[in-house]
Amino acid sequence: MIIHTSHESEFLARNMLDDSAEHDLYVYVPPGYDDSDRRYATAVLLHAFGESAATVVSPDATGERWRPPIEDVLDPAFGRMGVPPMIVVIPDGNCRWGCGQWIDSPVSGFFGSYVAQDVVSYVDANFRTLPVAASRGVFGFSSGGMGAWNVVSQNADVFSAMAVLSADTFLDMTHKVFTYKFFNSIWPEPPNGPVDDDWSAMVYAYSAAYAPNPDNPPFFVDLPVAWPSGELIQDVWDRWLRNDPVENYRERLDNLRKLSGILLDAGSRDNYELQWGHRVLHHRLTEAGIAHDFTENPGNHGGRANERLQFALTWLGQVLQHE
């Protein structure tokens, strides 16, 4: 059963895009929840760019890629697949330009703190959770996978495990080209904010998260590529890289060592080549002595997403503490 509520947060109110402080919040309670007084581990599901909490729960059935409601993904996991029952929390991470990337930004909002503080405290106060870090994990796909990494690796006192699925990482290889694709789509006109185009939405949403600049109106971001020369602006790009798992793991080693589990999973045929970021991160974590699980599947970017969510829940069921 999924319970829909809305949640107002001071962390989300702190944005420069005039977005509402009130966002959807969905909470899945497992079969048998209403028939017992049992307490449950909590798994927080962070959605990808281009999605919302609402579209995860009830996907659009008219597009080319049909996806079932999330309840049809979760019920089998806690039923025939035998995963220990958990509460699954689905917060909304959208800003005006797309996903807020689940990190703190004065422009798009403080989404990382929202998840780690407000969402956790709200769910603990209103549902029968096991309110300890050992019984909390985060999982997500694509931008949600990067969010799982950044939220958990900065809040090891709140969460003990993360399942990182086809995450945005190794930005030097995978994301540097995005701004050039955006510039190609508007050439020869100069950039002037998000337009009705996927590349512009991604570039401005990512820049609002990774390189916010409250002193640069009207969009309050620094783009990482100069117009029209095409030169990379290295100091801006370095700000993007500070959010990249293959880079920021170094400053978070103490937190990473506290965790009960880290899962890296990606498709070997990812459309954005994100499997290479996972491979690099796997190599660097191994060299640093950070215990983790590393898997690849034969999928592309998104084609096996629901299967991988079930895989992540199975894994979380093994590494989290249950009653």
Tab-separated table of C-alpha atoms in Angstrom:
chain	number	residue	atom	x	y	z
A	1	MET	CA	0.000	0.000	0.000
A	2	ILE	CA	1.267	3.469	-0.886
A	3	ILE	CA	0.363	6.482	1.203
A	4	HIS	CA	0.566	9.863	-0.507
A	5	THR	CA	1.188	13.012	1.440
A	6	SER	CA	2.845	16.344	0.833
A	7	HIS	CA	5.664	17.683	2.902
A	8	GLU	CA	6.729	21.284	3.428
A	9	SER	CA	10.364	21.856	4.248
A	10	GLU	CA	12.500	24.835	5.100
A	11	PHE	CA	15.295	23.140	3.165
A	12	LEU	CA	13.182	23.227	0.005
A	13	ALA	CA	12.006	26.775	0.676
A	14	ARG	CA	15.621	27.900	0.414
A	15	ASN	CA	15.813	28.154	-3.359
A	16	MET	CA	16.145	30.968	-5.885
A	17	LEU	CA	13.833	29.503	-8.544
A	18	ASP	CA	10.625	30.428	-6.697
A	19	ASP	CA	9.780	26.740	-6.304
A	20	SER	CA	7.296	25.721	-3.651
A	21	ALA	CA	8.582	24.434	-0.326
A	22	GLU	CA	5.879	21.745	-0.473
A	23	HIS	CA	6.674	18.548	-2.360
A	24	ASP	CA	4.999	15.189	-2.795
A	25	LEU	CA	6.092	12.392	-0.502
A	26	TYR	CA	4.998	8.782	-0.998
A	27	VAL	CA	5.463	6.036	1.571
A	28	TYR	CA	5.037	2.363	0.711
A	29	VAL	CA	4.186	0.123	3.654
A	30	PRO	CA	4.737	-3.612	3.109
A	31	PRO	CA	2.086	-6.322	3.228
A	32	GLY	CA	1.005	-6.996	6.799
A	33	TYR	CA	1.895	-3.519	8.068
A	34	ASP	CA	-1.619	-2.767	9.332
A	35	ASP	CA	-2.005	-6.166	10.970
A	36	SER	CA	0.931	-5.969	13.368
A	37	ASP	CA	2.896	-3.656	15.615
A	38	ARG	CA	6.199	-4.620	13.997
A	39	ARG	CA	8.820	-1.998	13.205
A	40	TYR	CA	10.530	-1.950	9.815
A	41	ALA	CA	13.777	-0.952	8.163
A	42	THR	CA	13.494	1.977	5.752
A	43	ALA	CA	14.700	2.201	2.150
A	44	VAL	CA	14.595	5.660	0.514
A	45	LEU	CA	14.147	5.574	-3.278
A	46	LEU	CA	15.526	8.616	-5.146
A	47	HIS	CA	14.148	9.150	-8.638
A	48	ALA	CA	16.083	9.927	-11.816
A	49	PHE	CA	16.274	13.114	-13.881
A	50	GLY	CA	13.096	13.525	-15.914
A	51	GLU	CA	11.012	11.747	-13.282
A	52	SER	CA	9.203	12.857	-10.158
A	53	ALA	CA	7.930	11.017	-7.127
A	54	ALA	CA	4.479	11.011	-8.743
A	55	THR	CA	5.682	9.528	-12.042
A	56	VAL	CA	7.652	6.838	-10.216
A	57	VAL	CA	4.514	5.815	-8.355
A	58	SER	CA	2.224	6.067	-11.407
A	59	PRO	CA	4.255	6.203	-14.656
A	60	ASP	CA	2.818	7.613	-17.858
A	61	ALA	CA	1.398	4.657	-19.784
A	62	THR	CA	1.248	6.434	-23.161
A	63	GLY	CA	4.936	6.697	-24.013
A	64	GLU	CA	7.221	4.398	-25.962
A	65	ARG	CA	8.647	2.758	-22.834
A	66	TRP	CA	5.904	1.336	-20.667
A	67	ARG	CA	6.691	0.980	-16.986
A	68	PRO	CA	4.468	-0.508	-14.297
A	69	PRO	CA	3.380	1.376	-11.177
A	70	ILE	CA	6.081	1.161	-8.515
A	71	GLU	CA	3.739	-0.861	-6.297
A	72	ASP	CA	3.884	-3.629	-8.916
A	73	VAL	CA	7.680	-3.596	-8.546
A	74	LEU	CA	7.733	-3.499	-4.741
A	75	ASP	CA	4.999	-6.036	-3.963
A	76	PRO	CA	6.788	-8.970	-5.674
A	77	ALA	CA	10.050	-8.061	-3.943
A	78	PHE	CA	8.439	-8.388	-0.524
A	79	GLY	CA	6.267	-11.289	-1.661
A	80	ARG	CA	7.488	-14.088	-3.896
A	81	MET	CA	11.112	-12.813	-3.923
A	82	GLY	CA	11.317	-13.124	-0.139
A	83	VAL	CA	12.937	-9.757	0.628
A	84	PRO	CA	12.464	-8.839	4.300
A	85	PRO	CA	9.575	-6.348	4.458
A	86	MET	CA	10.635	-2.715	4.509
A	87	ILE	CA	9.078	0.717	4.364
A	88	VAL	CA	10.005	2.371	1.055
A	89	VAL	CA	10.006	6.164	0.997
A	90	ILE	CA	9.778	8.042	-2.313
A	91	PRO	CA	10.519	11.780	-1.957
A	92	ASP	CA	10.267	14.287	-4.784
A	93	GLY	CA	13.514	15.904	-5.899
A	94	ASN	CA	12.370	18.189	-8.685
A	95	CYS	CA	13.150	21.839	-9.180
A	96	ARG	CA	11.822	24.163	-11.864
A	97	TRP	CA	14.437	23.013	-14.371
A	98	GLY	CA	14.388	19.302	-13.600
A	99	CYS	CA	15.980	17.198	-10.897
A	100	GLY	CA	17.793	19.006	-8.095
A	101	GLN	CA	20.328	16.145	-8.179
A	102	TRP	CA	19.706	15.405	-4.482
A	103	ILE	CA	22.406	17.784	-3.258
A	104	ASP	CA	22.336	21.100	-1.415
A	105	SER	CA	22.218	24.202	-3.593
A	106	PRO	CA	21.190	27.774	-2.758
A	107	VAL	CA	19.669	28.001	-6.245
A	108	SER	CA	17.656	24.803	-6.739
A	109	GLY	CA	17.180	23.859	-3.081
A	110	PHE	CA	18.813	21.894	-0.287
A	111	PHE	CA	17.647	18.482	-1.433
A	112	GLY	CA	20.380	16.472	0.264
A	113	SER	CA	19.584	17.905	3.682
A	114	TYR	CA	15.883	17.542	2.959
A	115	VAL	CA	16.261	13.779	2.504
A	116	ALA	CA	18.708	13.196	5.343
A	117	GLN	CA	16.915	15.349	7.906
A	118	ASP	CA	13.321	16.255	7.078
A	119	VAL	CA	12.240	13.115	5.242
A	120	VAL	CA	13.839	10.809	7.794
A	121	SER	CA	12.396	12.638	10.791
A	122	TYR	CA	8.924	12.829	9.217
A	123	VAL	CA	8.817	9.138	8.351
A	124	ASP	CA	10.185	8.099	11.747
A	125	ALA	CA	7.520	10.212	13.458
A	126	ASN	CA	4.605	8.914	11.391
A	127	PHE	CA	5.424	5.284	10.581
A	128	ARG	CA	6.680	2.274	12.507
A	129	THR	CA	10.306	2.451	11.482
A	130	LEU	CA	13.422	1.204	13.195
A	131	PRO	CA	14.794	4.706	13.801
A	132	VAL	CA	18.513	3.942	13.646
A	133	ALA	CA	21.110	4.304	10.904
A	134	ALA	CA	21.697	0.535	10.797
A	135	SER	CA	18.121	0.104	9.547
A	136	ARG	CA	18.133	2.854	6.924
A	137	GLY	CA	19.392	2.727	3.341
A	138	VAL	CA	19.091	4.739	0.139
A	139	PHE	CA	18.827	3.478	-3.432
A	140	GLY	CA	18.312	5.202	-6.741
A	141	PHE	CA	18.849	5.041	-10.462
A	142	SER	CA	20.817	7.480	-12.674
A	143	SER	CA	20.609	10.904	-10.973
A	144	GLY	CA	18.976	9.040	-8.099
A	145	GLY	CA	22.006	6.754	-7.933
A	146	MET	CA	24.317	9.729	-7.718
A	147	GLY	CA	21.973	11.105	-5.061
A	148	ALA	CA	22.177	7.864	-3.091
A	149	TRP	CA	25.959	8.147	-3.112
A	150	ASN	CA	26.108	11.802	-2.081
A	151	VAL	CA	23.359	11.650	0.552
A	152	VAL	CA	24.682	8.531	2.273
A	153	SER	CA	28.397	9.294	1.987
A	154	GLN	CA	27.777	12.625	3.747
A	155	ASN	CA	25.348	11.254	6.355
A	156	ALA	CA	26.804	8.016	7.692
A	157	ASP	CA	25.201	8.778	11.060
A	158	VAL	CA	21.749	8.671	9.427
A	159	PHE	CA	22.088	5.870	6.844
A	160	SER	CA	24.165	2.706	6.783
A	161	ALA	CA	23.837	1.502	3.189
A	162	MET	CA	23.515	2.734	-0.380
A	163	ALA	CA	22.619	0.984	-3.626
A	164	VAL	CA	24.022	3.084	-6.467
A	165	LEU	CA	22.370	2.111	-9.768
A	166	SER	CA	23.660	3.387	-13.135
A	167	ALA	CA	24.686	6.591	-11.427
A	168	ASP	CA	25.952	9.821	-12.923
A	169	THR	CA	29.664	9.569	-12.252
A	170	PHE	CA	33.006	10.024	-14.035
A	171	LEU	CA	31.634	13.353	-15.290
A	172	ASP	CA	34.872	14.121	-17.127
A	173	MET	CA	33.952	11.403	-19.588
A	174	THR	CA	30.180	11.226	-19.444
A	175	HIS	CA	28.841	14.751	-18.824
A	176	LYS	CA	31.342	17.237	-20.172
A	177	VAL	CA	29.771	16.867	-23.614
A	178	PHE	CA	26.292	17.873	-22.401
A	179	THR	CA	26.951	21.621	-22.571
A	180	TYR	CA	28.339	21.284	-26.095
A	181	LYS	CA	25.219	19.394	-27.160
A	182	PHE	CA	23.127	22.191	-25.652
A	183	PHE	CA	25.152	24.839	-27.493
A	184	ASN	CA	24.758	22.896	-30.747
A	185	SER	CA	20.987	22.904	-30.291
A	186	ILE	CA	20.797	26.723	-30.069
A	187	TRP	CA	23.687	27.772	-32.320
A	188	PRO	CA	24.246	30.536	-33.360
A	189	GLU	CA	22.095	32.095	-30.633
A	190	PRO	CA	23.810	32.514	-27.234
A	191	PRO	CA	22.544	30.605	-24.192
A	192	ASN	CA	19.689	32.369	-22.466
A	193	GLY	CA	18.296	29.965	-19.929
A	194	PRO	CA	16.422	26.693	-20.287
A	195	VAL	CA	14.480	26.308	-23.509
A	196	ASP	CA	12.161	23.553	-24.690
A	197	ASP	CA	14.995	21.121	-25.124
A	198	ASP	CA	16.297	18.241	-23.012
A	199	TRP	CA	19.933	19.335	-23.233
A	200	SER	CA	19.251	22.851	-21.980
A	201	ALA	CA	17.140	21.549	-19.089
A	202	MET	CA	19.896	19.178	-18.030
A	203	VAL	CA	22.649	21.763	-18.350
A	204	TYR	CA	20.812	24.409	-16.309
A	205	ALA	CA	19.516	21.945	-13.704
A	206	TYR	CA	22.970	20.406	-13.291
A	207	SER	CA	24.579	23.838	-13.152
A	208	ALA	CA	22.079	24.977	-10.522
A	209	ALA	CA	23.107	21.984	-8.429
A	210	TYR	CA	26.839	21.822	-9.144
A	211	ALA	CA	27.820	25.405	-9.949
A	212	PRO	CA	25.222	27.729	-8.413
A	213	ASN	CA	26.050	31.422	-8.393
A	214	PRO	CA	23.548	33.613	-6.518
A	215	ASP	CA	25.448	36.674	-7.773
A	216	ASN	CA	24.892	35.854	-11.455
A	217	PRO	CA	21.293	36.778	-12.380
A	218	PRO	CA	18.935	36.026	-13.978
A	219	PHE	CA	19.663	32.269	-13.904
A	220	PHE	CA	22.094	32.228	-10.955
A	221	VAL	CA	24.403	29.593	-12.413
A	222	ASP	CA	27.833	29.404	-13.982
A	223	LEU	CA	27.956	27.313	-17.137
A	224	PRO	CA	31.138	25.225	-17.484
A	225	VAL	CA	31.798	26.121	-21.134
A	226	ALA	CA	32.464	29.601	-22.519
A	227	TRP	CA	30.255	30.935	-25.310
A	228	PRO	CA	31.021	31.111	-28.213
A	229	SER	CA	34.637	29.925	-27.967
A	230	GLY	CA	33.775	26.505	-26.540
A	231	GLU	CA	36.630	26.678	-24.033
A	232	LEU	CA	36.118	24.708	-20.845
A	233	ILE	CA	36.038	27.007	-17.809
A	234	GLN	CA	38.133	24.844	-15.527
A	235	ASP	CA	37.280	26.425	-12.182
A	236	VAL	CA	33.556	25.995	-12.909
A	237	TRP	CA	34.061	22.436	-14.112
A	238	ASP	CA	36.015	21.680	-10.947
A	239	ARG	CA	32.904	22.630	-8.974
A	240	TRP	CA	30.950	20.006	-10.923
A	241	LEU	CA	33.636	17.440	-10.160
A	242	ARG	CA	33.358	18.037	-6.418
A	243	ASN	CA	29.990	16.266	-6.633
A	244	ASP	CA	31.329	13.357	-8.703
A	245	PRO	CA	31.680	10.077	-6.749
A	246	VAL	CA	34.919	9.143	-8.540
A	247	GLU	CA	36.421	12.352	-7.125
A	248	ASN	CA	34.698	13.083	-3.810
A	249	TYR	CA	35.168	9.579	-2.368
A	250	ARG	CA	38.622	10.693	-1.188
A	251	GLU	CA	37.264	13.210	1.320
A	252	ARG	CA	34.586	10.796	2.567
A	253	LEU	CA	36.660	7.701	3.326
A	254	ASP	CA	35.944	7.842	7.065
A	255	ASN	CA	32.199	7.915	6.431
A	256	LEU	CA	32.404	5.181	3.795
A	257	ARG	CA	34.169	2.891	6.261
A	258	LYS	CA	31.267	3.262	8.699
A	259	LEU	CA	28.695	1.860	6.278
A	260	SER	CA	27.356	-1.672	6.374
A	261	GLY	CA	27.062	-1.833	2.603
A	262	ILE	CA	27.824	-0.132	-0.709
A	263	LEU	CA	26.433	-1.556	-3.958
A	264	LEU	CA	27.515	-0.338	-7.400
A	265	ASP	CA	25.410	-1.717	-10.256
A	266	ALA	CA	25.262	-0.566	-13.888
A	267	GLY	CA	24.327	-1.876	-17.310
A	268	SER	CA	27.301	-2.849	-19.455
A	269	ARG	CA	25.625	-1.165	-22.455
A	270	ASP	CA	24.624	2.104	-20.823
A	271	ASN	CA	23.602	4.734	-23.397
A	272	TYR	CA	25.613	7.379	-21.539
A	273	GLU	CA	28.593	5.040	-20.886
A	274	LEU	CA	27.958	5.295	-17.149
A	275	GLN	CA	29.320	1.784	-16.680
A	276	TRP	CA	32.787	3.336	-16.994
A	277	GLY	CA	32.149	5.605	-14.034
A	278	HIS	CA	31.119	2.583	-12.020
A	279	ARG	CA	34.237	0.720	-13.103
A	280	VAL	CA	36.502	3.615	-12.168
A	281	LEU	CA	34.764	4.072	-8.822
A	282	HIS	CA	35.013	0.327	-8.143
A	283	HIS	CA	38.744	0.450	-8.881
A	284	ARG	CA	39.340	3.484	-6.670
A	285	LEU	CA	37.300	2.155	-3.759
A	286	THR	CA	39.170	-1.142	-3.995
A	287	GLU	CA	42.516	0.662	-3.915
A	288	ALA	CA	41.321	2.669	-0.894
A	289	GLY	CA	40.306	-0.494	0.940
A	290	ILE	CA	36.597	0.365	1.004
A	291	ALA	CA	34.452	-2.777	1.091
A	292	HIS	CA	31.695	-2.766	-1.519
A	293	ASP	CA	29.770	-4.950	-3.962
A	294	PHE	CA	30.236	-4.347	-7.686
A	295	THR	CA	27.956	-5.827	-10.338
A	296	GLU	CA	27.186	-5.249	-13.993
A	297	ASN	CA	24.113	-6.364	-15.891
A	298	PRO	CA	23.564	-6.720	-19.659
A	299	GLY	CA	21.200	-3.744	-19.823
A	300	ASN	CA	21.359	-0.218	-21.230
A	301	HIS	CA	20.413	2.985	-19.383
A	302	GLY	CA	16.953	2.302	-18.044
A	303	GLY	CA	15.865	-0.746	-19.980
A	304	ARG	CA	16.148	-2.972	-16.901
A	305	ALA	CA	15.497	-0.293	-14.270
A	306	ASN	CA	12.679	-2.066	-12.430
A	307	GLU	CA	14.601	-5.331	-12.292
A	308	ARG	CA	17.593	-3.475	-10.855
A	309	LEU	CA	15.399	-1.776	-8.253
A	310	GLN	CA	14.287	-5.227	-7.116
A	311	PHE	CA	17.915	-6.361	-7.133
A	312	ALA	CA	18.828	-3.368	-4.957
A	313	LEU	CA	15.994	-4.119	-2.512
A	314	THR	CA	17.163	-7.724	-2.253
A	315	TRP	CA	20.652	-6.466	-1.453
A	316	LEU	CA	19.372	-3.885	1.063
A	317	GLY	CA	17.360	-6.621	2.723
A	318	GLN	CA	20.641	-8.411	3.406
A	319	VAL	CA	22.708	-5.489	4.733
A	320	LEU	CA	20.151	-3.560	6.796
A	321	GLN	CA	19.110	-4.567	10.290
A	322	HIS	CA	15.531	-5.807	10.701
A	323	GLU	CA	13.351	-6.510	13.705
